[in-house]
Amino acid sequence: MNVMADDPEEGMLSWDESVFRDEHVFEIDYVPEAFRHRESQMETLKYALRPAVRGSRPLNVVVRGPPGTGKTTAIQKVFAELDHQPGVRAVRVNCQVDSTRYAVFSRIFEELFEYEPPSSGISFKKLFGQVADSLVDNEEVLVVALDDVNYLFYEGEASDTLYSLLRAHEAHPGTKIGVIVVSSDLDLDVIDDLDGRVQSVFRPEEAYFPVYDVTEIADILQDRIDAGFQDGAVPTTVTDRVAELTAETGDLRVGIDLLRRAGLNAERRASRTVERQDVEDAFDDAKHVHLSRNLRALTDTERTLVKVVAEHGDERAGDVYDAFHERTDLGYTRYTEIVNKLDTLGIIEAEYEQLEGRGRSRRLRLAHDEDAVRDHL
């Protein structure tokens, strides 16, 4: 069949076509080839880790900055380079998943030995001993990145975990371990919130990752578009709009997710190009990326509290506790800890108010649209 030049099918995708060249480019775990606008932070990390390549204990580092500013990618980039260096083992621990000292060391054990420690539960001391012995026997230096270390603080496990890592050489002479802690919680003062016994040995270098500005965002998104979309599928005006919306949230991941969703919207219309309307439609979904990521990482008990707050919106903490206690049987101290954690994560807002003659009380409410929270729960 001859396709006429003015055939409306021209701008349409056929069944086996896609606007994407490689959709994986828009996944959360994709590590980009070019890593822009983070040169000085990468230098700090490399400077701190250089001694490890020479067989010495590396410097410790605190990496801080809001979510979606490139912290994890920086670690992944540097660790990929370290993997080719003999005598260095680099292990990244996601503390959202492994939020206790035992879990952190189990993850390190698994990386070193390439199998999981026995699930029947060996004592921490034994687990720790096997990790240290392996490093000494193989003459290896260990670099551990505690990504999202704020979760260790929420669980009260941060000081013990760091103490064991940083003082390993006292119990096991010859052990060389350096630690990078990565925090997205700007209210958390990583160093001040650690025990004195840990502070004295920690003394880290600092690498701060600020929010990207709109031109930096546009640069980075353009790299992703070039790698992930077919040529010409995303006009510059559309990229600029995505960069604007991303800058409003301050989180690059929102922009990357937005591009993927806008591409899927274009495909739904069977269009070869992404239009601005595809972006606007997708933004309503994409801005909840953060929310769903945080909700996914919660325990069942913490989720229960989110549900209770949703049902008892804008009520006093005491009244919310009564409803929560009925369902979980937990005491007030644990309740307060969970409230503080959910408040820090930006899932709920806990605001103090003055009560007449009764001191202060907190009002609890959801920090997001109630329907969005229910959907993602």
Coordinates of C-alpha atoms in Angstrom, one line a residue:
M1 CA 0.0 0.0 0.0
N2 CA 1.4 3.4 -0.9
V3 CA 1.5 5.8 2.1
M4 CA 0.6 9.3 0.9
A5 CA 2.7 12.1 2.2
D6 CA -0.2 13.7 4.1
D7 CA -1.2 10.4 5.6
P8 CA -2.2 11.1 9.2
E9 CA -0.4 7.8 10.1
E10 CA 3.0 9.6 9.5
G11 CA 3.3 10.8 13.1
M12 CA 1.8 7.5 14.5
L13 CA 3.7 4.6 16.0
S14 CA 3.2 1.2 14.6
W15 CA 2.7 -1.8 16.9
D16 CA 6.3 -2.8 17.2
E17 CA 7.7 0.7 17.6
S18 CA 8.4 2.8 20.7
V19 CA 9.3 6.4 21.5
F20 CA 12.0 4.8 23.8
R21 CA 15.4 3.6 22.6
D22 CA 16.2 2.2 26.1
E23 CA 13.6 2.5 28.8
H24 CA 16.1 1.2 31.5
V25 CA 17.7 4.7 31.3
F26 CA 14.7 6.0 33.4
E27 CA 14.9 3.3 36.1
I28 CA 15.9 4.3 39.6
D29 CA 19.0 2.0 39.6
Y30 CA 20.5 3.3 36.3
V31 CA 24.0 4.7 36.6
P32 CA 24.5 7.3 33.9
E33 CA 27.6 7.3 31.7
A34 CA 28.2 11.0 32.2
F35 CA 27.8 12.3 35.8
R36 CA 27.5 16.1 35.5
H37 CA 27.8 19.0 37.9
R38 CA 29.3 16.9 40.8
E39 CA 33.0 17.2 40.0
S40 CA 34.1 18.6 43.4
Q41 CA 32.1 16.1 45.3
M42 CA 33.6 13.2 43.3
E43 CA 37.1 14.7 44.0
T44 CA 36.4 14.7 47.8
L45 CA 35.3 11.0 47.6
K46 CA 38.3 10.0 45.6
Y47 CA 40.7 11.9 47.8
A48 CA 39.3 10.1 50.9
L49 CA 39.5 6.7 49.3
R50 CA 42.9 6.9 47.7
P51 CA 44.8 5.5 50.7
A52 CA 42.7 2.3 50.4
V53 CA 44.3 1.6 47.0
R54 CA 47.7 1.9 48.6
G55 CA 46.7 -0.6 51.3
S56 CA 46.1 1.9 54.0
R57 CA 42.9 2.8 56.0
P58 CA 40.9 5.3 54.0
L59 CA 39.5 8.6 55.4
N60 CA 35.8 8.6 56.5
V61 CA 33.3 10.8 54.7
V62 CA 29.9 12.3 55.5
V63 CA 27.9 12.8 52.3
R64 CA 24.9 15.0 52.8
G65 CA 22.2 16.7 50.7
P66 CA 18.5 16.6 49.9
P67 CA 17.0 13.6 48.1
G68 CA 17.6 13.3 44.4
T69 CA 20.9 15.2 44.3
G70 CA 23.2 12.5 43.0
K71 CA 24.6 11.1 46.3
T72 CA 23.9 7.4 45.6
T73 CA 25.1 7.7 42.0
A74 CA 28.3 9.3 43.2
I75 CA 28.9 6.3 45.5
Q76 CA 28.1 3.8 42.7
K77 CA 30.5 5.6 40.3
V78 CA 33.4 5.6 42.7
F79 CA 32.7 2.0 43.9
A80 CA 32.7 0.8 40.3
E81 CA 36.2 2.2 39.9
L82 CA 37.3 0.7 43.2
D83 CA 36.1 -2.7 42.1
H84 CA 39.0 -2.9 39.7
Q85 CA 41.6 -2.2 42.3
P86 CA 43.2 -5.3 43.9
G87 CA 43.1 -5.4 47.7
V88 CA 40.0 -3.2 48.1
R89 CA 36.5 -4.3 48.8
A90 CA 33.7 -1.7 48.5
V91 CA 30.3 -2.5 49.9
R92 CA 27.2 -0.3 49.6
V93 CA 24.5 -1.0 52.3
N94 CA 21.0 0.4 51.8
C95 CA 20.0 1.2 55.4
Q96 CA 16.4 1.6 54.4
V97 CA 16.5 -2.2 54.0
D98 CA 19.3 -3.1 56.5
S99 CA 18.5 -0.8 59.4
T100 CA 20.3 -2.6 62.3
R101 CA 23.9 -3.2 63.1
Y102 CA 23.4 -7.0 62.6
A103 CA 21.7 -6.5 59.2
V104 CA 24.5 -4.1 58.1
F105 CA 27.2 -6.7 59.0
S106 CA 25.1 -9.5 57.3
R107 CA 25.2 -7.5 54.1
I108 CA 28.9 -7.0 54.4
F109 CA 29.4 -10.7 55.1
E110 CA 27.3 -11.6 52.0
E111 CA 29.4 -9.3 49.8
L112 CA 32.8 -10.7 51.1
F113 CA 31.9 -14.4 51.1
E114 CA 29.3 -14.3 48.2
Y115 CA 26.7 -16.3 50.3
E116 CA 24.4 -15.2 53.1
P117 CA 25.3 -15.9 56.7
P118 CA 23.4 -18.8 58.3
S119 CA 19.8 -17.7 58.8
S120 CA 19.6 -19.7 62.1
G121 CA 21.3 -16.6 63.4
I122 CA 25.0 -16.6 64.5
S123 CA 25.9 -14.2 67.2
F124 CA 26.9 -10.7 66.2
K125 CA 30.4 -11.3 67.7
K126 CA 30.9 -14.3 65.4
L127 CA 29.6 -12.6 62.3
F128 CA 31.9 -9.6 63.0
G129 CA 34.9 -11.9 63.7
Q130 CA 34.4 -13.7 60.4
V131 CA 34.2 -10.4 58.4
A132 CA 37.4 -9.0 60.1
D133 CA 39.3 -12.3 59.7
S134 CA 38.5 -12.4 56.0
L135 CA 39.8 -8.9 55.5
V136 CA 43.0 -9.6 57.5
D137 CA 43.7 -13.0 55.9
N138 CA 43.2 -11.6 52.3
E139 CA 45.0 -8.3 53.1
E140 CA 42.0 -6.4 51.9
V141 CA 40.9 -2.9 52.9
L142 CA 37.1 -2.5 53.3
V143 CA 35.1 0.6 52.3
V144 CA 31.5 0.6 53.5
A145 CA 28.9 3.1 52.3
L146 CA 26.0 3.4 54.7
D147 CA 23.4 4.8 52.2
D148 CA 20.4 6.5 53.8
V149 CA 22.2 6.2 57.2
N150 CA 19.3 8.3 58.7
Y151 CA 17.4 5.0 59.0
L152 CA 20.0 3.7 61.4
F153 CA 19.5 6.8 63.5
Y154 CA 15.7 6.4 63.5
E155 CA 16.2 2.8 64.8
G156 CA 18.9 4.0 67.4
E157 CA 21.5 1.7 65.7
A158 CA 23.8 4.3 64.2
S159 CA 26.4 4.7 67.0
D160 CA 26.8 0.9 67.6
T161 CA 27.1 0.2 63.9
L162 CA 29.8 2.9 63.3
Y163 CA 31.6 2.0 66.6
S164 CA 32.0 -1.7 65.4
L165 CA 33.2 -0.6 61.9
L166 CA 35.6 2.1 63.1
R167 CA 37.1 0.2 66.1
A168 CA 37.3 -3.2 64.4
H169 CA 41.1 -3.0 64.5
E170 CA 41.1 -3.0 68.3
A171 CA 39.5 -6.4 68.5
H172 CA 41.0 -7.7 65.3
P173 CA 44.5 -6.1 64.7
G174 CA 45.2 -5.4 61.1
T175 CA 41.6 -4.7 60.1
K176 CA 41.3 -1.6 57.8
I177 CA 37.9 -0.2 57.4
G178 CA 36.7 3.2 56.1
V179 CA 33.1 4.4 56.2
I180 CA 31.1 6.7 54.0
V181 CA 27.8 7.7 55.6
V182 CA 25.1 9.2 53.3
S183 CA 22.2 11.1 54.6
S184 CA 19.2 12.8 52.9
D185 CA 17.7 14.0 56.2
L186 CA 19.0 17.6 56.5
D187 CA 17.5 17.9 60.0
L188 CA 19.8 15.2 61.2
D189 CA 23.2 16.3 62.4
V190 CA 25.1 13.1 61.7
I191 CA 28.1 13.9 63.8
D192 CA 26.3 15.5 66.8
D193 CA 23.8 12.7 67.1
L194 CA 26.5 10.0 67.5
D195 CA 28.0 8.9 70.9
G196 CA 31.2 10.6 72.0
R197 CA 33.0 7.2 71.8
V198 CA 32.2 7.2 68.0
Q199 CA 32.8 10.9 67.4
S200 CA 36.4 10.6 68.6
V201 CA 37.3 8.0 65.9
F202 CA 35.0 9.2 63.1
R203 CA 36.3 12.7 62.1
P204 CA 35.0 12.6 58.5
E205 CA 35.6 14.6 55.4
E206 CA 32.4 16.3 54.2
A207 CA 30.9 16.3 50.8
Y208 CA 27.7 18.3 50.4
F209 CA 25.3 17.8 47.4
P210 CA 23.1 20.8 46.9
V211 CA 19.9 20.9 44.9
Y212 CA 20.5 21.1 41.1
D213 CA 19.5 24.4 39.5
V214 CA 17.2 24.4 36.5
T215 CA 20.0 24.6 33.9
E216 CA 21.9 21.8 35.5
I217 CA 18.6 19.7 35.6
A218 CA 18.1 20.4 31.9
D219 CA 21.6 19.2 31.1
I220 CA 21.2 16.0 33.1
L221 CA 17.8 15.3 31.6
Q222 CA 19.1 15.9 28.1
D223 CA 21.7 13.2 28.6
R224 CA 19.0 10.8 29.7
I225 CA 16.8 11.8 26.7
D226 CA 19.7 11.2 24.3
A227 CA 20.4 7.8 25.8
G228 CA 16.8 6.7 26.4
F229 CA 14.5 8.2 23.7
Q230 CA 14.5 7.9 19.9
D231 CA 16.0 10.9 18.1
G232 CA 13.6 13.9 18.0
A233 CA 11.0 12.2 20.3
V234 CA 11.3 14.9 23.0
P235 CA 11.3 18.5 21.7
T236 CA 13.4 21.1 23.6
T237 CA 10.3 23.0 24.8
V238 CA 9.1 19.7 26.5
T239 CA 12.6 19.1 28.1
D240 CA 12.5 22.7 29.5
R241 CA 9.0 22.2 31.0
V242 CA 10.2 18.9 32.7
A243 CA 13.2 20.8 34.0
E244 CA 11.0 23.5 35.4
L245 CA 8.7 21.1 37.2
T246 CA 11.7 19.1 38.5
A247 CA 13.3 22.3 39.9
E248 CA 10.1 23.0 41.8
T249 CA 10.4 19.7 43.6
G250 CA 14.2 19.9 44.0
D251 CA 14.5 16.1 43.3
L252 CA 16.0 15.0 40.1
R253 CA 14.3 11.6 40.4
V254 CA 11.0 13.2 39.9
G255 CA 12.2 14.6 36.5
I256 CA 13.5 11.3 35.4
D257 CA 10.3 9.5 36.3
L258 CA 8.3 12.3 34.7
L259 CA 10.2 11.7 31.3
R260 CA 9.4 8.0 31.4
R261 CA 5.7 8.6 32.2
A262 CA 5.4 11.3 29.6
G263 CA 6.9 8.9 27.1
L264 CA 4.4 6.2 28.0
N265 CA 1.6 8.8 27.6
A266 CA 2.8 9.6 24.1
E267 CA 2.8 5.9 23.3
R268 CA -0.7 5.6 24.6
R269 CA -1.7 8.2 22.0
A270 CA 0.5 6.2 19.5
S271 CA 2.5 9.4 18.9
R272 CA 6.1 9.6 17.9
T273 CA 6.7 12.7 19.9
V274 CA 6.2 13.6 23.5
E275 CA 4.0 16.7 23.9
R276 CA 3.8 19.2 26.8
Q277 CA 0.3 17.8 27.7
D278 CA 1.9 14.3 28.2
V279 CA 4.2 15.9 30.8
E280 CA 1.4 17.8 32.6
D281 CA -0.7 14.6 32.8
A282 CA 2.3 12.6 34.1
F283 CA 3.3 15.2 36.7
D284 CA 0.3 14.4 38.9
D285 CA 1.6 10.8 39.1
A286 CA 5.3 11.5 39.3
K287 CA 5.2 13.9 42.2
H288 CA 4.2 11.0 44.4
V289 CA 7.3 9.0 43.5
H290 CA 8.9 10.1 46.8
L291 CA 5.8 9.3 48.8
S292 CA 5.5 5.8 47.4
R293 CA 9.2 5.1 47.9
N294 CA 9.0 6.2 51.6
L295 CA 5.8 4.2 52.2
R296 CA 7.3 1.1 50.7
A297 CA 10.2 1.2 53.2
L298 CA 7.9 1.4 56.3
T299 CA 7.2 -1.5 58.6
D300 CA 3.6 -2.8 59.0
T301 CA 3.3 -1.0 62.4
E302 CA 4.4 2.3 60.8
R303 CA 2.0 1.9 58.0
T304 CA -0.8 1.3 60.5
L305 CA 0.0 4.6 62.1
V306 CA -0.2 6.3 58.7
K307 CA -3.7 4.8 58.1
V308 CA -4.8 5.9 61.6
V309 CA -3.6 9.5 60.9
A310 CA -5.5 9.4 57.6
E311 CA -8.7 8.4 59.4
H312 CA -8.2 10.8 62.3
G313 CA -6.8 13.8 60.3
D314 CA -5.8 16.9 62.3
E315 CA -6.5 15.4 65.7
R316 CA -4.3 15.6 68.8
A317 CA -1.5 13.1 69.3
G318 CA -3.2 11.7 72.4
D319 CA -6.4 10.9 70.5
V320 CA -4.6 9.4 67.6
Y321 CA -2.6 7.3 70.1
D322 CA -5.8 5.8 71.5
A323 CA -6.9 4.6 68.1
F324 CA -3.3 3.4 67.3
H325 CA -3.0 1.5 70.6
E326 CA -6.3 -0.3 70.0
R327 CA -4.9 -1.8 66.8
T328 CA -1.3 -2.5 67.8
D329 CA -1.1 -2.7 71.6
L330 CA 2.1 -0.6 71.5
G331 CA 3.1 1.8 74.3
Y332 CA 3.3 5.6 74.1
T333 CA 7.1 5.8 73.8
R334 CA 7.3 3.6 70.7
Y335 CA 4.3 5.6 69.3
T336 CA 6.2 8.8 69.8
E337 CA 9.3 7.4 68.0
I338 CA 7.2 6.4 65.0
V339 CA 5.4 9.8 64.9
N340 CA 8.9 11.5 64.9
K341 CA 10.1 9.2 62.1
L342 CA 7.0 9.7 59.9
D343 CA 7.3 13.5 60.5
T344 CA 11.0 13.5 59.5
L345 CA 10.2 11.5 56.4
G346 CA 7.6 14.1 55.4
I347 CA 4.7 11.6 55.4
I348 CA 2.8 13.3 58.3
E349 CA 3.0 16.7 59.9
A350 CA 3.2 17.0 63.6
E351 CA 2.7 20.5 64.8
Y352 CA 2.8 21.8 68.3
E353 CA 0.0 23.9 69.7
Q354 CA -0.5 25.5 73.1
L355 CA -3.4 24.2 75.1
E356 CA -5.0 26.3 77.8
G357 CA -3.6 25.4 81.1
R358 CA -2.3 22.0 79.8
G359 CA 1.0 22.8 78.2
R360 CA 1.7 21.8 74.6
S361 CA 0.2 19.1 72.4
R362 CA 0.8 18.0 68.9
R363 CA -1.7 17.9 66.1
L364 CA -1.1 15.2 63.5
R365 CA -2.1 15.3 59.9
L366 CA -1.0 13.8 56.6
A367 CA 1.5 15.8 54.6
H368 CA 0.1 14.6 51.3
D369 CA -3.2 14.3 49.6
E370 CA -5.2 11.6 51.5
D371 CA -6.3 9.7 48.3
A372 CA -2.7 9.6 47.1
V373 CA -1.6 8.2 50.4
R374 CA -4.3 5.5 50.4
D375 CA -3.5 4.6 46.8
H376 CA 0.2 4.1 47.6
L377 CA -0.4 2.2 50.8

